[in-house]
Coordinates of N, CA and C in Angstrom, one line a residue:
V1 N -5.8 -47.0 -86.8 CA -4.6 -47.1 -86.4 C -3.9 -45.9 -86.4
T2 N -3.9 -45.1 -87.3 CA -3.2 -44.1 -87.5 C -3.6 -42.9 -85.6
D3 N -5.1 -43.0 -85.2 CA -5.2 -42.5 -84.6 C -4.3 -42.8 -83.2
I4 N -4.4 -43.8 -83.1 CA -3.7 -44.8 -81.7 C -2.3 -44.7 -82.3
L5 N -1.4 -44.0 -83.3 CA -0.1 -44.3 -83.1 C 0.6 -42.5 -82.8
R6 N -0.9 -41.9 -83.3 CA -0.5 -40.1 -83.2 C -0.8 -40.1 -81.7
A7 N -1.3 -41.0 -81.6 CA -1.7 -40.4 -79.6 C -1.1 -41.1 -78.6
D8 N -0.4 -42.5 -79.1 CA 0.8 -42.5 -78.5 C 2.4 -42.3 -78.4
R9 N 2.3 -40.8 -79.7 CA 3.4 -40.4 -80.0 C 3.3 -39.1 -79.0
A10 N 2.0 -38.2 -79.0 CA 2.0 -37.1 -78.7 C 2.2 -37.7 -76.9
L11 N 2.2 -38.6 -76.4 CA 2.0 -39.2 -75.2 C 3.5 -39.5 -74.9
R12 N 4.3 -39.9 -75.8 CA 5.6 -40.1 -75.3 C 6.8 -38.9 -75.4
E13 N 6.0 -37.9 -76.4 CA 6.6 -36.1 -76.0 C 6.5 -35.5 -75.1
S14 N 5.3 -35.9 -74.5 CA 4.3 -35.1 -73.4 C 5.5 -35.8 -72.2
Q15 N 5.7 -37.2 -72.1 CA 6.8 -37.8 -71.0 C 7.8 -36.9 -70.9
E16 N 7.9 -36.7 -73.1 CA 9.5 -36.1 -72.8 C 10.2 -34.8 -72.0
R17 N 9.1 -33.9 -72.5 CA 8.9 -32.8 -72.1 C 8.8 -32.8 -70.7
A18 N 7.7 -33.9 -69.8 CA 7.8 -34.0 -68.2 C 9.3 -33.6 -67.7
R19 N 10.0 -35.1 -68.5 CA 11.1 -35.2 -68.5 C 12.1 -34.5 -68.4
Q20 N 12.2 -33.6 -69.1 CA 13.1 -32.3 -69.7 C 12.7 -31.4 -68.7
I21 N 11.9 -30.6 -68.4 CA 11.5 -30.0 -67.4 C 12.0 -30.4 -65.7
I22 N 11.6 -31.4 -65.1 CA 12.6 -32.1 -64.3 C 13.7 -32.3 -64.3
D23 N 15.0 -32.2 -65.4 CA 15.7 -32.6 -65.0 C 16.4 -31.4 -64.9
A24 N 15.5 -30.2 -65.9 CA 16.8 -28.9 -65.7 C 16.1 -28.4 -64.7
A25 N 15.0 -28.6 -63.9 CA 14.8 -27.6 -62.7 C 16.1 -27.7 -61.7
G26 N 15.9 -26.5 -61.4 CA 17.1 -26.0 -60.3 C 16.8 -26.6 -59.4
H27 N 15.4 -26.9 -58.6 CA 15.2 -27.6 -57.4 C 15.3 -28.8 -57.3
A28 N 15.6 -29.9 -56.1 CA 15.6 -31.1 -56.6 C 14.4 -31.9 -56.2
F29 N 13.8 -32.6 -57.1 CA 13.2 -33.4 -57.3 C 13.0 -34.9 -57.2
I30 N 12.4 -35.4 -55.9 CA 12.2 -36.8 -55.5 C 10.9 -37.3 -55.7
S31 N 10.6 -38.2 -56.4 CA 9.2 -38.9 -56.3 C 9.5 -40.3 -55.2
I32 N 8.5 -40.6 -54.6 CA 8.8 -41.8 -53.7 C 6.7 -42.6 -54.0
D33 N 7.0 -43.5 -53.9 CA 5.4 -44.0 -53.8 C 4.9 -45.0 -52.1
E34 N 4.0 -45.5 -52.0 CA 3.3 -45.6 -51.3 C 4.2 -46.4 -50.2
D35 N 5.1 -46.8 -50.2 CA 6.1 -47.7 -49.8 C 7.1 -47.1 -49.1
D36 N 7.2 -46.1 -49.6 CA 8.7 -45.2 -49.1 C 9.9 -45.2 -50.3
I37 N 9.6 -46.0 -51.3 CA 10.1 -46.1 -52.3 C 10.7 -45.2 -53.4
I38 N 12.1 -44.7 -52.8 CA 12.3 -43.1 -54.8 C 12.1 -44.2 -56.0
T39 N 11.5 -43.7 -56.4 CA 10.9 -44.4 -57.7 C 11.4 -42.9 -59.0
D40 N 11.9 -41.3 -58.6 CA 12.2 -41.0 -59.1 C 13.2 -39.9 -58.8
W41 N 14.7 -38.9 -59.4 CA 15.2 -38.3 -58.7 C 16.0 -37.9 -59.3
N42 N 15.7 -36.1 -60.3 CA 16.2 -35.6 -61.0 C 18.2 -34.8 -60.2
P43 N 18.8 -34.4 -61.9 CA 19.9 -34.3 -61.3 C 20.5 -32.9 -60.3
A44 N 19.2 -31.9 -60.2 CA 19.5 -31.3 -58.8 C 19.6 -31.7 -56.9
A45 N 18.9 -33.1 -57.4 CA 18.4 -33.6 -56.0 C 20.2 -34.4 -56.0
E46 N 20.5 -34.7 -57.4 CA 22.2 -35.4 -57.4 C 23.0 -34.8 -56.2
R47 N 23.5 -33.6 -56.8 CA 24.0 -32.6 -56.6 C 23.9 -31.9 -54.8
L48 N 22.8 -32.2 -54.6 CA 22.0 -31.4 -53.0 C 22.6 -32.3 -52.7
L49 N 22.2 -33.7 -52.7 CA 22.3 -35.0 -52.0 C 23.6 -35.8 -51.7
G50 N 24.0 -36.1 -53.1 CA 25.3 -36.7 -53.4 C 25.0 -37.8 -53.8
W51 N 24.2 -38.6 -53.8 CA 23.1 -40.1 -55.1 C 23.0 -39.7 -56.2
S52 N 23.8 -40.5 -56.9 CA 22.9 -40.6 -58.0 C 22.2 -40.9 -58.4
A53 N 21.3 -40.5 -59.6 CA 19.8 -41.3 -59.7 C 20.3 -43.1 -59.6
D54 N 21.2 -43.5 -60.2 CA 21.3 -45.1 -59.9 C 21.3 -45.2 -58.6
E55 N 21.9 -44.6 -57.9 CA 21.8 -45.0 -56.7 C 20.7 -45.2 -55.3
A56 N 20.0 -43.5 -55.9 CA 19.0 -43.5 -55.0 C 18.1 -44.2 -55.6
V57 N 17.5 -44.2 -56.7 CA 15.9 -45.1 -56.9 C 16.3 -46.5 -56.3
G58 N 14.8 -46.8 -56.1 CA 15.1 -48.6 -55.4 C 14.9 -48.3 -54.2
R59 N 15.6 -47.4 -53.5 CA 15.9 -47.6 -52.1 C 14.6 -46.6 -51.1
K60 N 15.1 -47.0 -49.9 CA 13.5 -46.1 -49.2 C 14.1 -44.6 -49.0
L61 N 13.2 -43.9 -48.9 CA 14.1 -42.6 -49.1 C 14.1 -42.3 -47.2
S62 N 13.2 -43.3 -46.1 CA 13.7 -42.8 -45.2 C 14.7 -43.3 -44.8
E63 N 15.7 -44.3 -45.6 CA 17.3 -45.1 -45.3 C 18.3 -43.9 -46.1
T64 N 17.9 -42.7 -47.5 CA 18.4 -42.5 -47.6 C 18.8 -40.9 -47.2
V65 N 17.6 -39.7 -46.8 CA 18.4 -38.4 -46.7 C 17.3 -37.9 -45.4
I66 N 16.5 -39.3 -44.6 CA 16.1 -38.7 -43.7 C 17.1 -39.1 -42.2
P67 N 17.1 -37.9 -41.4 CA 17.9 -38.1 -40.4 C 17.3 -39.0 -39.5
Q68 N 18.7 -40.2 -39.1 CA 17.5 -41.1 -38.4 C 16.7 -40.8 -37.1
G69 N 16.9 -39.1 -36.7 CA 15.9 -39.3 -34.9 C 14.7 -38.3 -35.9
D70 N 14.5 -37.9 -37.4 CA 13.2 -37.9 -38.2 C 12.7 -39.5 -39.1
R71 N 13.7 -40.4 -38.9 CA 12.3 -41.9 -39.3 C 11.1 -41.7 -39.0
A72 N 11.5 -42.0 -37.8 CA 10.5 -42.7 -37.1 C 8.8 -42.0 -37.7
R73 N 9.4 -40.2 -37.5 CA 7.7 -39.2 -37.8 C 7.8 -39.3 -39.4
H74 N 8.3 -39.7 -40.3 CA 8.2 -40.0 -41.1 C 7.4 -40.8 -41.3
S75 N 7.5 -42.0 -41.2 CA 7.0 -43.2 -41.3 C 5.7 -43.0 -40.9
A76 N 5.3 -42.4 -39.8 CA 4.0 -42.1 -39.2 C 3.0 -41.5 -39.9
G77 N 4.0 -40.2 -40.3 CA 3.2 -39.4 -41.1 C 2.8 -39.9 -42.6
L78 N 3.5 -40.8 -43.4 CA 3.3 -41.7 -44.7 C 2.0 -42.4 -44.1
A79 N 2.3 -43.1 -42.7 CA 1.1 -44.0 -42.6 C 0.1 -43.0 -42.1
R80 N -0.4 -42.7 -41.5 CA -1.3 -41.8 -41.1 C -2.0 -40.9 -43.0
F81 N -1.6 -40.7 -43.8 CA -1.4 -40.3 -44.6 C -2.3 -41.4 -45.4
L82 N -1.9 -42.1 -46.2 CA -2.8 -43.5 -46.2 C -3.9 -44.1 -45.6
A83 N -3.8 -43.9 -44.5 CA -5.1 -44.4 -43.5 C -5.9 -43.8 -43.9
T84 N -4.9 -41.8 -43.2 CA -6.4 -41.4 -43.4 C -6.6 -40.0 -44.4
G85 N -5.6 -39.6 -45.2 CA -5.8 -38.8 -46.1 C -4.9 -37.9 -45.5
D86 N -4.9 -37.4 -44.7 CA -4.7 -36.6 -43.6 C -3.4 -35.9 -43.9
T87 N -3.2 -34.6 -44.4 CA -3.3 -33.8 -45.2 C -1.7 -32.3 -44.6
R88 N -0.5 -33.1 -43.6 CA -0.3 -32.0 -42.7 C 1.2 -31.4 -43.7
R89 N 1.7 -32.4 -44.2 CA 2.5 -31.9 -45.8 C 2.5 -31.3 -46.2
V90 N 1.3 -32.5 -47.3 CA 1.2 -32.1 -48.2 C 0.6 -31.3 -49.1
G91 N 1.1 -30.4 -50.0 CA 0.7 -29.2 -50.7 C 0.9 -28.1 -49.7
R92 N 1.9 -28.2 -48.9 CA 2.2 -26.8 -47.7 C 3.8 -27.4 -47.9
R93 N 4.8 -26.0 -47.9 CA 5.7 -25.8 -47.6 C 6.3 -26.1 -46.0
S94 N 7.5 -26.8 -46.1 CA 8.1 -26.8 -44.8 C 9.7 -26.6 -44.5
V95 N 10.5 -26.6 -43.8 CA 11.7 -26.6 -43.5 C 12.0 -27.9 -42.5
V96 N 12.8 -28.6 -43.4 CA 13.2 -29.5 -42.6 C 14.2 -30.3 -43.2
E97 N 15.4 -30.7 -42.2 CA 16.6 -31.3 -42.5 C 16.6 -32.6 -43.3
A98 N 17.2 -32.3 -44.3 CA 17.6 -34.0 -44.7 C 19.2 -34.4 -44.6
L99 N 19.6 -35.3 -44.8 CA 20.5 -36.1 -45.0 C 21.2 -36.0 -45.7
H100 N 22.5 -35.6 -46.5 CA 24.0 -35.8 -47.5 C 24.1 -37.2 -47.5
R101 N 24.6 -38.1 -48.7 CA 25.1 -39.1 -48.5 C 26.4 -38.9 -47.6
D102 N 27.1 -38.0 -47.3 CA 28.3 -38.2 -46.0 C 28.1 -37.8 -45.2
G103 N 27.0 -37.7 -44.5 CA 26.5 -37.8 -43.3 C 26.2 -36.1 -43.0
H104 N 26.2 -35.3 -43.7 CA 26.3 -34.0 -42.5 C 24.5 -33.9 -43.5
R105 N 24.2 -32.6 -43.0 CA 22.6 -32.6 -42.6 C 22.4 -31.0 -43.5
I106 N 21.4 -30.6 -43.9 CA 21.4 -29.6 -44.9 C 19.8 -29.5 -44.6
T107 N 19.5 -27.7 -44.2 CA 18.0 -27.8 -44.2 C 17.7 -26.9 -45.1
V108 N 16.3 -27.5 -45.8 CA 16.1 -27.9 -46.8 C 14.5 -27.0 -46.6
E109 N 13.7 -26.4 -47.5 CA 12.7 -26.1 -47.7 C 12.0 -27.2 -48.7
L110 N 10.7 -27.7 -48.3 CA 10.0 -28.7 -49.2 C 8.6 -28.8 -49.4
E111 N 8.5 -29.2 -50.3 CA 6.8 -29.0 -51.0 C 6.3 -30.5 -51.2
I112 N 5.6 -31.3 -51.0 CA 5.1 -32.3 -51.4 C 3.3 -32.6 -51.8
Q113 N 3.7 -33.5 -53.0 CA 2.6 -33.5 -53.7 C 2.4 -34.6 -53.8
A114 N 0.8 -35.2 -53.6 CA 0.7 -36.5 -53.2 C -0.3 -36.8 -54.5
F115 N -0.2 -37.4 -55.2 CA -1.3 -37.9 -56.9 C -1.9 -39.7 -56.9
R116 N -2.9 -40.0 -56.4 CA -3.2 -41.0 -56.5 C -3.3 -41.8 -57.8
T117 N -2.6 -43.0 -58.2 CA -2.7 -43.4 -59.6 C -3.5 -45.0 -58.8
Q118 N -3.4 -46.2 -60.4 CA -4.5 -46.9 -60.0 C -3.4 -47.9 -59.2
D119 N -1.6 -47.3 -59.7 CA -1.2 -48.7 -59.0 C -0.7 -47.9 -57.1
G120 N -1.3 -47.2 -56.9 CA -1.5 -46.4 -55.8 C -1.3 -45.2 -55.4
W121 N -0.3 -44.3 -54.6 CA 0.0 -43.0 -54.2 C 1.0 -43.0 -54.7
I122 N 1.1 -41.6 -55.2 CA 2.7 -41.2 -55.4 C 3.0 -39.8 -55.0
F123 N 4.1 -39.7 -54.4 CA 4.1 -38.4 -53.6 C 5.6 -37.9 -54.3
N124 N 5.4 -37.1 -55.0 CA 6.3 -35.6 -55.5 C 7.0 -34.2 -54.5
A125 N 8.5 -34.3 -54.9 CA 8.8 -33.9 -53.9 C 9.9 -32.5 -54.2
F126 N 9.8 -31.2 -54.6 CA 10.6 -30.2 -54.5 C 11.3 -29.9 -53.4
L127 N 12.6 -29.7 -53.7 CA 13.3 -29.4 -52.2 C 14.3 -28.5 -52.7
Q128 N 15.0 -27.1 -51.8 CA 15.7 -26.3 -51.7 C 16.1 -26.1 -51.0
D129 N 17.8 -26.2 -50.9 CA 18.6 -25.6 -50.1 C 18.6 -24.3 -48.7
I130 N 18.0 -24.2 -48.1 CA 18.2 -22.8 -47.6 C 19.0 -23.2 -46.6
S131 N 20.3 -23.6 -46.4 CA 21.2 -23.9 -45.3 C 21.6 -22.4 -44.8
E132 N 22.4 -22.2 -45.8 CA 23.4 -20.8 -45.9 C 21.7 -19.7 -45.6
R133 N 20.7 -19.2 -45.9 CA 19.7 -18.5 -45.2 C 19.1 -18.4 -44.0
S134 N 19.5 -19.8 -43.8 CA 19.2 -20.5 -42.4 C 19.8 -19.9 -40.9
R135 N 21.2 -20.2 -41.5 CA 22.5 -19.6 -40.9 C 22.2 -18.2 -40.9
A136 N 22.1 -17.4 -41.8 CA 22.0 -16.3 -42.1 C 20.7 -15.6 -40.6
E137 N 20.0 -16.6 -41.2 CA 18.8 -16.0 -39.8 C 19.3 -16.6 -38.6
R138 N 20.1 -17.2 -38.6 CA 20.4 -17.5 -36.9 C 21.5 -16.8 -36.5
R139 N 22.9 -16.5 -37.1 CA 23.4 -15.1 -36.9 C 22.5 -14.0 -36.8
L140 N 21.7 -13.2 -37.4 CA 21.1 -12.4 -36.9 C 20.2 -12.3 -35.8
V141 N 19.5 -13.4 -35.7 CA 18.6 -13.1 -34.5 C 19.8 -13.2 -33.0
T142 N 20.5 -14.0 -33.4 CA 22.3 -14.0 -32.2 C 22.2 -12.7 -31.9
E143 N 22.7 -11.7 -32.9 CA 24.1 -10.9 -33.4 C 22.6 -9.4 -32.0
N144 N 20.9 -9.7 -33.1 CA 20.2 -9.0 -32.1 C 19.8 -9.4 -30.5
A145 N 20.2 -10.3 -30.1 CA 19.7 -10.8 -28.8 C 21.7 -10.3 -27.7
V146 N 22.6 -10.1 -28.5 CA 23.3 -9.7 -27.8 C 23.1 -8.5 -28.0
G147 N 23.3 -7.9 -29.1 CA 23.4 -6.5 -28.8 C 21.9 -6.1 -27.8
R148 N 20.9 -6.7 -27.5 CA 19.7 -6.3 -26.3 C 21.1 -6.5 -25.2
T149 N 21.0 -7.7 -25.0 CA 21.6 -8.0 -23.3 C 22.5 -6.7 -23.2
L150 N 23.6 -6.6 -24.4 CA 24.4 -5.2 -24.4 C 23.8 -4.0 -23.6
L151 N 22.9 -3.4 -24.2 CA 22.1 -1.9 -24.0 C 21.3 -3.0 -22.9
E152 N 20.8 -3.6 -22.5 CA 20.0 -3.3 -21.2 C 21.2 -3.5 -19.9
A153 N 22.6 -4.4 -20.2 CA 22.9 -4.8 -19.0 C 24.1 -3.9 -18.3
G154 N 24.1 -3.3 -17.1 CA 24.2 -1.7 -16.2 C 26.1 -1.8 -16.8
S155 N 26.6 -3.5 -16.6 CA 28.2 -3.8 -16.6 C 28.1 -5.0 -17.5
L156 N 29.6 -5.1 -18.1 CA 29.9 -5.9 -18.2 C 29.9 -7.8 -17.5
A157 N 29.6 -7.6 -16.4 CA 30.2 -8.1 -15.3 C 29.1 -8.6 -15.8
E158 N 28.1 -7.9 -15.5 CA 26.3 -8.2 -15.9 C 26.3 -8.8 -16.8
A159 N 26.5 -8.6 -18.0 CA 26.0 -9.4 -19.2 C 26.8 -10.4 -19.6
R160 N 28.4 -10.5 -18.9 CA 29.1 -11.4 -19.7 C 28.1 -13.1 -19.5
P161 N 27.1 -13.5 -17.9 CA 26.7 -14.3 -18.4 C 25.5 -14.7 -19.5
R162 N 24.4 -14.2 -20.0 CA 23.4 -13.9 -20.3 C 24.3 -13.7 -22.4
L163 N 25.4 -12.8 -22.2 CA 25.8 -12.8 -23.4 C 26.7 -14.2 -24.0
L164 N 27.0 -15.3 -23.3 CA 27.3 -16.9 -23.2 C 25.6 -17.8 -23.4
E165 N 24.6 -17.1 -22.7 CA 23.5 -17.5 -23.4 C 23.3 -18.0 -24.5
D166 N 23.4 -16.1 -24.9 CA 23.0 -15.8 -26.2 C 23.9 -16.3 -27.7
F167 N 25.1 -16.5 -27.0 CA 25.8 -17.0 -28.7 C 25.6 -18.6 -28.4
A168 N 25.3 -19.0 -27.3 CA 25.7 -20.9 -27.1 C 23.6 -21.0 -27.4
T169 N 22.5 -20.2 -27.4 CA 21.6 -20.4 -27.7 C 21.3 -20.4 -29.6
G170 N 22.3 -19.1 -30.1 CA 21.8 -18.8 -31.4 C 22.9 -19.6 -32.1
L171 N 23.8 -20.3 -31.6 CA 25.0 -20.9 -32.5 C 24.5 -22.5 -32.5
G172 N 23.4 -23.1 -31.3 CA 23.0 -24.0 -31.2 C 23.6 -24.8 -30.0
W173 N 24.5 -24.2 -29.3 CA 25.6 -25.2 -28.6 C 24.5 -25.6 -27.1
D174 N 25.4 -26.7 -26.6 CA 23.9 -26.8 -25.7 C 25.1 -25.9 -24.2
Y175 N 23.9 -25.3 -24.3 CA 24.3 -24.5 -22.7 C 24.9 -25.0 -21.9
A176 N 24.2 -25.6 -20.9 CA 23.8 -26.5 -19.9 C 25.6 -27.1 -19.6
A177 N 26.2 -27.6 -21.0 CA 27.0 -27.5 -20.9 C 28.5 -27.5 -20.2
W178 N 28.1 -25.8 -20.7 CA 29.5 -24.7 -20.2 C 29.2 -25.0 -18.3

């Protein structure tokens, strides 16, 4: 009986340490089950995505933080993994868009790990906001394109249409609308 009590206490302490690590993590942590239901959500996820853990846990991830245009691809990827074990996203870092509760998009770096339990698959994800880094990279690419256009053009009149295209492309504007 003493050994069982010791093992039970050690398990509880281990679970508490894991919880403290997840809660103290600087990156957002989200866990979902194989039905796309959020099962865990740390304080960094609350700050990043605007949903409290109480509000997020129990909701479908795809209806909470996945932008509308990406939901079908998310669902297809989850179904493909469950059917075939395809690991295109699992175990790899990728850059995706996440949806804040207020509707604005956040560029995040995402890493997903999958774990099989006796109840099914669990998917754990760490997310880091890279929106500012992404904007800075876009600005740098735009500045380089504008500089290249100015250096290659023979006159301002020649450069003007290419400059507009450089700015529109770099800033994500619809150039055809001009």
